[in-house]
Amino acid sequence: MTERIFLLDGMALAYRAYFAFISSPLKNSRGENTGAVYGFTNAVLKILNDEKPERIVCVFDTPEPTFRHRRYADYKATRDKMPDDMAAQLGDLKDICRAMGVPIIELPGYEADDLIGTIAKKAAKKNLQAFIVSGDKDFTQLVEPLVSLYNPGKRNTTGEIVDEDGVRNRYGVGPQQITDILGLMGDSSDNIPGVTGIGEKTAVKLIKEFGSIEKLYENIETLKGKQKENLIRDRENAFLSKELATIDTDVPYQFGWEDFRCNRPDYDRLMELFAKLEFTSLIERFHDSISGISVPSIDSISNYDHQYIIVTDDNGLQSMTGELLSAGRFSVDTETTDLHPMFAELVGISFSAQAGRAFYVPFNGGLKPEYILQTVKPLLENPEIQKTGQHCKFDALVLMKNGIRLQGFVFDSMIAAHLLNPERSANLDLLAMDHLKYKKIPTTDIIGEKKQAIRMSEAPVEKVADYACEDAECVTRLFSVLFPQIRENSMDRLFEEIEIPLIPVLTAMEYNGVRIDTELLNRMSKEYEKELTALEIKITAEAGMSFNLNSPQQLGDVLFEKLQIQKHLGQTRVKRTGKTGQFSTDVKSLEKFRGLPVIDHILAYRQLAKLKSTYIDGMPPLVHPETGRVHSTFSQTVTATGRLSSSNPNFQNIPIRTELGREIRKAFTPGKDGWLIVSADYSQIELRVLAHMSGDVNMLDAFSHGEDFHASTASRIFNIPVAEVTPDQRRRAKDVNFGIIYGMSAFGLADRLHISNSEAAEFIDQYFGAFPGVRGFIDRTIQEAIERGFVSTMYGRRRYLPDLKNKNRNARQFAERAAVNTPIQGAAAEIIKIAMIKIHQAMIGKRMQSKMILQVHDELVFETPSTEKDDLLALIAENMENAIPLDVRLKTDVGAGANWFETK
């Protein structure tokens, strides 16, 4: 069999990979674009796996000019500069290439095309089969019996080979005539001029007729008209273009064929690079992708002696609890029948106190569930025995449902991983792969996939045991890996004083749930349906036709083609957007047309429809059949700023500034007669944090005197007494106050206040004149972020912002806004978390019946017996307003009522 050599056009593969992700860039947790490296690596791994080549080499261009630049000064002059975020990936890309065992060559003064052409021709002379891996059509000129083009194709597809027949089928001429075609048609990507008016189709026709450019010009008199004139006028360009397009196959590059042997990959280096770039899926696939090469598998790399014990009798249970008690710290994990803890039934519990050893106690393995729970309860409830886990809140909730209050949390691998890489998934399988180089048993191996899936309780105990023990034992090992990193990154205070103590608070809050008045929601649903119908009738009348209001395409056509609403803004045309070429009809696009009846009705319709589907109709089905309450899930590992998020349902999105949104709050009621709802909301907490962080004297003074801060701001900006500030001036000042926190530009403020950009810019300048300390804080924060690559909150939460150095203005400005907002919003999040912890512990200490049931942004909601109301109000205010010491007083608005609406 003829030996083969694969010649990789490195830059072509890199560009192809980069632009494959252009619409949705692949980024790591530090915000760095990694799409080019990821796509390139996949392509190379596919070749290694599919073809198992004997020889391979990757060739790259260099920045030095080549003979083509000397021959034609404008060669490639029109080509766009390589994107910054692609150029930043080339170092890692080449490192991965070498680590995969693929040699790299580059020669200053010569293009990769010429190096590839030289090696390909020499390989053919040595009777080696050369495959050129590139999408560049120029390489078709090199094709001959032992030189072919190779397209690796997508995953799970076969690579495509283009031989001489393939060239003829594509271009209608042989490979030896490709340079003649390129000479006539030119190449816009390389700024090769060609002949005016001649494209590929005409070039192919002429070369098929005359055979070459030289023969064409020998017979130029046989042509007529404009084509002949262009050919005569551009004769010099035609021959120059052919010369520029011809690949040099005699580059003076010295090499030995053994230099191109496909080497054994450096597994450790690859794992290091994949971990750095966060290519978890590649770590998992790596062994399979290069199975033809002698490389140790992930299993053999991470395999180690372990002992997984299934506990099925009392002796085993007592022995296990004694061992865990002696250890003083262990990880715990529950296996259940459902992903929602309040709907889940326990299948078993696993424990691990040391690497390589774990226990699984099945609830269907011989011991009665009640006896198991009774035996492990003292161990799990003992706060002196340290507990570790992955997503501890889930296990705590499941155990709470079964009468056990899990205490003694010291480590949650999911939370730790999120703090270290806030934009990266903290799934245990990924963490094991990233940090332990260990491939866990997939859940689908136990219960199957999708429609064919069985319940965990139906799976064989032995299979579940391995899976469960592995979970607990991985957490034990992750503790020794991740916890030191938390300390190295100065986040131990954030981790130990806020995030871990918050787990039992959120556990109790989710377990408590919220009582929803479903009868009220049903009545509201009917009322909203009538209102939606009335709005639809009005919109149809304004449009003069019926159409589907929920179809963006139909709505856009009606508004911008039939009604021509753009003319109200003095526009004659509106750009279409997206792949489908539709008009943009999102809220932001339509807001600028407010005041037009049809637009006002559409926006009202959308708001009403969203509230109806998400909350009014969406909450009743979520009521738990046993508790009669809705149990939302609150997560600590979603946002980069540290704010809590909620899901099923998302209570954070209930609007509070609209009458409709506030009306929904009437459905949140106490679960018992004689009880009340209590709400406590931080007043302007982010502005108070900004005052503290900036140290601005005027801002601190306004808060210290208890002034209406927005009116005070307006007074300073407009240089008038506070008493003379109009409602409109206060509104404008309020928009600037909050706009500054979120990095609002003059353009954004102008759009918000419906004023000109110059007026908005002047308004912002006046603001910074009134509060010079804020300007200094913003400049200082951005500069420090540029120098360090990240911003951090009061307690050390980090957010990496590599786009601060991006030459793309929009990307850079977005990063600057995030740099300013993150420390402020993050501090506000930390403050309310600390307040929640203090209030929770105080209520327990006072043996109160009151319950914390919701956290929504800067607001906490409670349920309390009327007899405890006064004590609770005082306790809440004390702990919220003294959560942490600041240079400005924290203020809360606290109220009680028969429902959430009435607390304000």
PDB file of C-alpha atoms in Angstrom, residues 337-525:
ATOM      1  CA  THR A 337     -36.699   9.465  40.991  1.00  0.00           C
ATOM      2  CA  ASP A 338     -37.048  13.114  39.941  1.00  0.00           C
ATOM      3  CA  LEU A 339     -34.887  16.149  39.179  1.00  0.00           C
ATOM      4  CA  HIS A 340     -37.139  18.408  41.271  1.00  0.00           C
ATOM      5  CA  PRO A 341     -36.343  17.675  44.921  1.00  0.00           C
ATOM      6  CA  MET A 342     -39.869  18.399  46.135  1.00  0.00           C
ATOM      7  CA  PHE A 343     -41.276  15.804  43.749  1.00  0.00           C
ATOM      8  CA  ALA A 344     -38.431  13.289  44.166  1.00  0.00           C
ATOM      9  CA  GLU A 345     -38.538   9.979  46.022  1.00  0.00           C
ATOM     10  CA  LEU A 346     -35.370   8.611  47.614  1.00  0.00           C
ATOM     11  CA  VAL A 347     -33.814   5.604  45.892  1.00  0.00           C
ATOM     12  CA  GLY A 348     -30.605   5.484  47.922  1.00  0.00           C
ATOM     13  CA  ILE A 349     -27.823   7.485  49.582  1.00  0.00           C
ATOM     14  CA  SER A 350     -24.090   7.311  48.889  1.00  0.00           C
ATOM     15  CA  PHE A 351     -21.229   8.390  51.151  1.00  0.00           C
ATOM     16  CA  SER A 352     -17.482   8.831  50.759  1.00  0.00           C
ATOM     17  CA  ALA A 353     -14.912   9.919  53.321  1.00  0.00           C
ATOM     18  CA  GLN A 354     -11.760   9.163  51.355  1.00  0.00           C
ATOM     19  CA  ALA A 355     -10.570   8.881  47.771  1.00  0.00           C
ATOM     20  CA  GLY A 356     -11.094   5.424  46.342  1.00  0.00           C
ATOM     21  CA  ARG A 357     -13.713   4.349  48.875  1.00  0.00           C
ATOM     22  CA  ALA A 358     -17.473   4.903  48.980  1.00  0.00           C
ATOM     23  CA  PHE A 359     -20.688   3.343  50.274  1.00  0.00           C
ATOM     24  CA  TYR A 360     -24.135   3.056  48.722  1.00  0.00           C
ATOM     25  CA  VAL A 361     -27.194   2.382  50.837  1.00  0.00           C
ATOM     26  CA  PRO A 362     -30.108   1.386  48.555  1.00  0.00           C
ATOM     27  CA  PHE A 363     -33.677   1.799  49.719  1.00  0.00           C
ATOM     28  CA  ASN A 364     -34.596  -1.324  47.788  1.00  0.00           C
ATOM     29  CA  GLY A 365     -31.705  -3.522  48.907  1.00  0.00           C
ATOM     30  CA  GLY A 366     -32.834  -5.378  52.032  1.00  0.00           C
ATOM     31  CA  LEU A 367     -32.946  -2.696  54.712  1.00  0.00           C
ATOM     32  CA  LYS A 368     -36.157  -0.821  55.395  1.00  0.00           C
ATOM     33  CA  PRO A 369     -36.001   2.862  54.290  1.00  0.00           C
ATOM     34  CA  GLU A 370     -37.333   4.002  57.684  1.00  0.00           C
ATOM     35  CA  TYR A 371     -34.534   2.172  59.495  1.00  0.00           C
ATOM     36  CA  ILE A 372     -31.873   3.538  57.148  1.00  0.00           C
ATOM     37  CA  LEU A 373     -33.071   7.113  57.721  1.00  0.00           C
ATOM     38  CA  GLN A 374     -33.289   6.577  61.468  1.00  0.00           C
ATOM     39  CA  THR A 375     -29.706   5.254  61.545  1.00  0.00           C
ATOM     40  CA  VAL A 376     -28.048   7.967  59.409  1.00  0.00           C
ATOM     41  CA  LYS A 377     -30.117  10.858  60.824  1.00  0.00           C
ATOM     42  CA  PRO A 378     -27.815  11.611  63.826  1.00  0.00           C
ATOM     43  CA  LEU A 379     -24.808  11.570  61.514  1.00  0.00           C
ATOM     44  CA  LEU A 380     -26.365  13.860  58.908  1.00  0.00           C
ATOM     45  CA  GLU A 381     -27.844  16.289  61.428  1.00  0.00           C
ATOM     46  CA  ASN A 382     -24.650  16.616  63.464  1.00  0.00           C
ATOM     47  CA  PRO A 383     -23.255  20.094  62.586  1.00  0.00           C
ATOM     48  CA  GLU A 384     -19.817  19.165  63.969  1.00  0.00           C
ATOM     49  CA  ILE A 385     -19.315  16.554  61.257  1.00  0.00           C
ATOM     50  CA  GLN A 386     -18.381  18.312  58.018  1.00  0.00           C
ATOM     51  CA  LYS A 387     -20.418  17.557  54.885  1.00  0.00           C
ATOM     52  CA  THR A 388     -19.370  17.984  51.273  1.00  0.00           C
ATOM     53  CA  GLY A 389     -21.380  17.459  48.125  1.00  0.00           C
ATOM     54  CA  GLN A 390     -22.305  18.466  44.586  1.00  0.00           C
ATOM     55  CA  HIS A 391     -25.417  20.674  44.611  1.00  0.00           C
ATOM     56  CA  CYS A 392     -25.891  20.146  48.360  1.00  0.00           C
ATOM     57  CA  LYS A 393     -29.197  22.021  48.370  1.00  0.00           C
ATOM     58  CA  PHE A 394     -30.832  19.306  46.284  1.00  0.00           C
ATOM     59  CA  ASP A 395     -29.750  16.566  48.689  1.00  0.00           C
ATOM     60  CA  ALA A 396     -30.716  18.677  51.701  1.00  0.00           C
ATOM     61  CA  LEU A 397     -34.215  19.226  50.317  1.00  0.00           C
ATOM     62  CA  VAL A 398     -34.730  15.550  49.520  1.00  0.00           C
ATOM     63  CA  LEU A 399     -33.564  14.605  53.015  1.00  0.00           C
ATOM     64  CA  MET A 400     -35.705  17.355  54.599  1.00  0.00           C
ATOM     65  CA  LYS A 401     -38.728  15.807  52.913  1.00  0.00           C
ATOM     66  CA  ASN A 402     -37.732  12.580  54.656  1.00  0.00           C
ATOM     67  CA  GLY A 403     -37.416  14.130  58.106  1.00  0.00           C
ATOM     68  CA  ILE A 404     -33.661  14.860  58.148  1.00  0.00           C
ATOM     69  CA  ARG A 405     -32.157  18.368  58.444  1.00  0.00           C
ATOM     70  CA  LEU A 406     -28.751  18.015  56.825  1.00  0.00           C
ATOM     71  CA  GLN A 407     -26.241  20.237  58.671  1.00  0.00           C
ATOM     72  CA  GLY A 408     -22.522  20.875  58.661  1.00  0.00           C
ATOM     73  CA  PHE A 409     -21.990  22.028  55.063  1.00  0.00           C
ATOM     74  CA  VAL A 410     -18.378  23.020  54.360  1.00  0.00           C
ATOM     75  CA  PHE A 411     -17.998  22.406  50.614  1.00  0.00           C
ATOM     76  CA  ASP A 412     -20.146  22.255  47.489  1.00  0.00           C
ATOM     77  CA  SER A 413     -18.156  21.371  44.360  1.00  0.00           C
ATOM     78  CA  MET A 414     -20.758  22.977  42.096  1.00  0.00           C
ATOM     79  CA  ILE A 415     -20.563  26.312  43.911  1.00  0.00           C
ATOM     80  CA  ALA A 416     -16.759  26.180  44.135  1.00  0.00           C
ATOM     81  CA  ALA A 417     -16.442  25.483  40.408  1.00  0.00           C
ATOM     82  CA  HIS A 418     -18.858  28.294  39.587  1.00  0.00           C
ATOM     83  CA  LEU A 419     -16.866  30.796  41.635  1.00  0.00           C
ATOM     84  CA  LEU A 420     -13.656  29.759  39.884  1.00  0.00           C
ATOM     85  CA  ASN A 421     -15.215  29.741  36.401  1.00  0.00           C
ATOM     86  CA  PRO A 422     -18.540  31.629  36.561  1.00  0.00           C
ATOM     87  CA  GLU A 423     -19.403  31.231  32.886  1.00  0.00           C
ATOM     88  CA  ARG A 424     -18.618  27.515  32.748  1.00  0.00           C
ATOM     89  CA  SER A 425     -20.999  24.647  33.468  1.00  0.00           C
ATOM     90  CA  ALA A 426     -20.403  23.102  36.886  1.00  0.00           C
ATOM     91  CA  ASN A 427     -21.890  19.699  36.018  1.00  0.00           C
ATOM     92  CA  LEU A 428     -20.178  16.939  38.032  1.00  0.00           C
ATOM     93  CA  ASP A 429     -19.318  14.916  34.927  1.00  0.00           C
ATOM     94  CA  LEU A 430     -17.519  17.949  33.484  1.00  0.00           C
ATOM     95  CA  LEU A 431     -15.768  18.723  36.757  1.00  0.00           C
ATOM     96  CA  ALA A 432     -14.486  15.166  37.016  1.00  0.00           C
ATOM     97  CA  MET A 433     -13.207  15.376  33.455  1.00  0.00           C
ATOM     98  CA  ASP A 434     -11.673  18.820  33.920  1.00  0.00           C
ATOM     99  CA  HIS A 435     -10.017  18.373  37.290  1.00  0.00           C
ATOM    100  CA  LEU A 436      -9.626  14.632  37.813  1.00  0.00           C
ATOM    101  CA  LYS A 437      -9.170  13.482  34.191  1.00  0.00           C
ATOM    102  CA  TYR A 438     -11.860  10.978  34.993  1.00  0.00           C
ATOM    103  CA  LYS A 439     -14.802   9.944  32.845  1.00  0.00           C
ATOM    104  CA  LYS A 440     -17.836   9.274  34.997  1.00  0.00           C
ATOM    105  CA  ILE A 441     -20.563   6.801  34.227  1.00  0.00           C
ATOM    106  CA  PRO A 442     -23.212   8.675  32.178  1.00  0.00           C
ATOM    107  CA  THR A 443     -26.683   8.777  33.739  1.00  0.00           C
ATOM    108  CA  THR A 444     -28.064   7.346  30.507  1.00  0.00           C
ATOM    109  CA  ASP A 445     -26.059   4.147  31.144  1.00  0.00           C
ATOM    110  CA  ILE A 446     -28.224   3.623  34.209  1.00  0.00           C
ATOM    111  CA  ILE A 447     -31.704   4.762  33.187  1.00  0.00           C
ATOM    112  CA  GLY A 448     -31.533   4.993  29.378  1.00  0.00           C
ATOM    113  CA  GLU A 449     -32.407   7.942  27.192  1.00  0.00           C
ATOM    114  CA  LYS A 450     -35.509  10.116  26.828  1.00  0.00           C
ATOM    115  CA  LYS A 451     -38.705   8.181  26.079  1.00  0.00           C
ATOM    116  CA  GLN A 452     -37.066   4.835  26.767  1.00  0.00           C
ATOM    117  CA  ALA A 453     -35.724   5.988  30.144  1.00  0.00           C
ATOM    118  CA  ILE A 454     -36.678   4.108  33.293  1.00  0.00           C
ATOM    119  CA  ARG A 455     -36.860   5.482  36.828  1.00  0.00           C
ATOM    120  CA  MET A 456     -33.722   5.247  38.930  1.00  0.00           C
ATOM    121  CA  SER A 457     -35.646   2.990  41.327  1.00  0.00           C
ATOM    122  CA  GLU A 458     -36.160   0.495  38.490  1.00  0.00           C
ATOM    123  CA  ALA A 459     -32.481   0.172  37.577  1.00  0.00           C
ATOM    124  CA  PRO A 460     -30.383  -2.741  38.945  1.00  0.00           C
ATOM    125  CA  VAL A 461     -28.986  -1.915  42.382  1.00  0.00           C
ATOM    126  CA  GLU A 462     -25.436  -2.870  41.351  1.00  0.00           C
ATOM    127  CA  LYS A 463     -25.424  -0.379  38.471  1.00  0.00           C
ATOM    128  CA  VAL A 464     -26.931   2.392  40.573  1.00  0.00           C
ATOM    129  CA  ALA A 465     -24.393   1.664  43.329  1.00  0.00           C
ATOM    130  CA  ASP A 466     -21.387   2.184  41.054  1.00  0.00           C
ATOM    131  CA  TYR A 467     -22.914   5.381  39.706  1.00  0.00           C
ATOM    132  CA  ALA A 468     -23.846   6.733  43.157  1.00  0.00           C
ATOM    133  CA  CYS A 469     -20.558   5.828  44.822  1.00  0.00           C
ATOM    134  CA  GLU A 470     -18.680   7.428  41.967  1.00  0.00           C
ATOM    135  CA  ASP A 471     -20.616  10.681  42.496  1.00  0.00           C
ATOM    136  CA  ALA A 472     -19.837  10.860  46.206  1.00  0.00           C
ATOM    137  CA  GLU A 473     -16.222   9.762  45.791  1.00  0.00           C
ATOM    138  CA  CYS A 474     -15.576  12.296  42.986  1.00  0.00           C
ATOM    139  CA  VAL A 475     -16.735  15.092  45.296  1.00  0.00           C
ATOM    140  CA  THR A 476     -14.311  13.877  47.966  1.00  0.00           C
ATOM    141  CA  ARG A 477     -11.475  14.143  45.452  1.00  0.00           C
ATOM    142  CA  LEU A 478     -12.698  17.470  44.067  1.00  0.00           C
ATOM    143  CA  PHE A 479     -12.593  18.938  47.567  1.00  0.00           C
ATOM    144  CA  SER A 480      -8.814  18.545  47.652  1.00  0.00           C
ATOM    145  CA  VAL A 481      -8.514  20.102  44.169  1.00  0.00           C
ATOM    146  CA  LEU A 482     -11.004  22.975  44.176  1.00  0.00           C
ATOM    147  CA  PHE A 483     -10.904  24.206  47.756  1.00  0.00           C
ATOM    148  CA  PRO A 484      -7.197  25.156  47.550  1.00  0.00           C
ATOM    149  CA  GLN A 485      -7.982  27.072  44.344  1.00  0.00           C
ATOM    150  CA  ILE A 486     -10.722  28.985  46.157  1.00  0.00           C
ATOM    151  CA  ARG A 487      -8.127  30.105  48.709  1.00  0.00           C
ATOM    152  CA  GLU A 488      -5.463  30.839  46.083  1.00  0.00           C
ATOM    153  CA  ASN A 489      -7.945  33.151  44.339  1.00  0.00           C
ATOM    154  CA  SER A 490      -8.832  34.906  47.617  1.00  0.00           C
ATOM    155  CA  MET A 491     -12.444  33.741  47.511  1.00  0.00           C
ATOM    156  CA  ASP A 492     -12.403  31.716  50.735  1.00  0.00           C
ATOM    157  CA  ARG A 493     -14.274  34.441  52.647  1.00  0.00           C
ATOM    158  CA  LEU A 494     -16.958  34.619  49.942  1.00  0.00           C
ATOM    159  CA  PHE A 495     -17.197  30.834  49.900  1.00  0.00           C
ATOM    160  CA  GLU A 496     -17.125  30.174  53.648  1.00  0.00           C
ATOM    161  CA  GLU A 497     -19.056  33.201  54.946  1.00  0.00           C
ATOM    162  CA  ILE A 498     -21.683  33.665  52.238  1.00  0.00           C
ATOM    163  CA  GLU A 499     -22.198  30.943  49.651  1.00  0.00           C
ATOM    164  CA  ILE A 500     -21.943  27.867  51.893  1.00  0.00           C
ATOM    165  CA  PRO A 501     -23.962  29.325  54.833  1.00  0.00           C
ATOM    166  CA  LEU A 502     -26.609  30.368  52.297  1.00  0.00           C
ATOM    167  CA  ILE A 503     -27.333  26.726  51.370  1.00  0.00           C
ATOM    168  CA  PRO A 504     -29.514  25.939  54.421  1.00  0.00           C
ATOM    169  CA  VAL A 505     -31.280  29.292  54.003  1.00  0.00           C
ATOM    170  CA  LEU A 506     -32.259  28.528  50.417  1.00  0.00           C
ATOM    171  CA  THR A 507     -33.083  24.944  51.360  1.00  0.00           C
ATOM    172  CA  ALA A 508     -35.606  26.156  53.939  1.00  0.00           C
ATOM    173  CA  MET A 509     -36.965  28.816  51.585  1.00  0.00           C
ATOM    174  CA  GLU A 510     -37.561  26.321  48.785  1.00  0.00           C
ATOM    175  CA  TYR A 511     -39.028  23.790  51.195  1.00  0.00           C
ATOM    176  CA  ASN A 512     -41.408  26.432  52.587  1.00  0.00           C
ATOM    177  CA  GLY A 513     -42.628  27.404  49.143  1.00  0.00           C
ATOM    178  CA  VAL A 514     -45.314  30.005  48.453  1.00  0.00           C
ATOM    179  CA  ARG A 515     -49.076  29.681  48.684  1.00  0.00           C
ATOM    180  CA  ILE A 516     -50.766  30.853  45.484  1.00  0.00           C
ATOM    181  CA  ASP A 517     -54.436  31.840  45.312  1.00  0.00           C
ATOM    182  CA  THR A 518     -55.318  29.779  42.235  1.00  0.00           C
ATOM    183  CA  GLU A 519     -58.954  30.877  42.280  1.00  0.00           C
ATOM    184  CA  LEU A 520     -57.859  34.511  41.993  1.00  0.00           C
ATOM    185  CA  LEU A 521     -55.481  33.590  39.154  1.00  0.00           C
ATOM    186  CA  ASN A 522     -58.275  31.765  37.324  1.00  0.00           C
ATOM    187  CA  ARG A 523     -60.477  34.872  37.547  1.00  0.00           C
ATOM    188  CA  MET A 524     -57.587  37.046  36.382  1.00  0.00           C
ATOM    189  CA  SER A 525     -56.962  34.681  33.475  1.00  0.00           C
TER     190      SER A 525
END
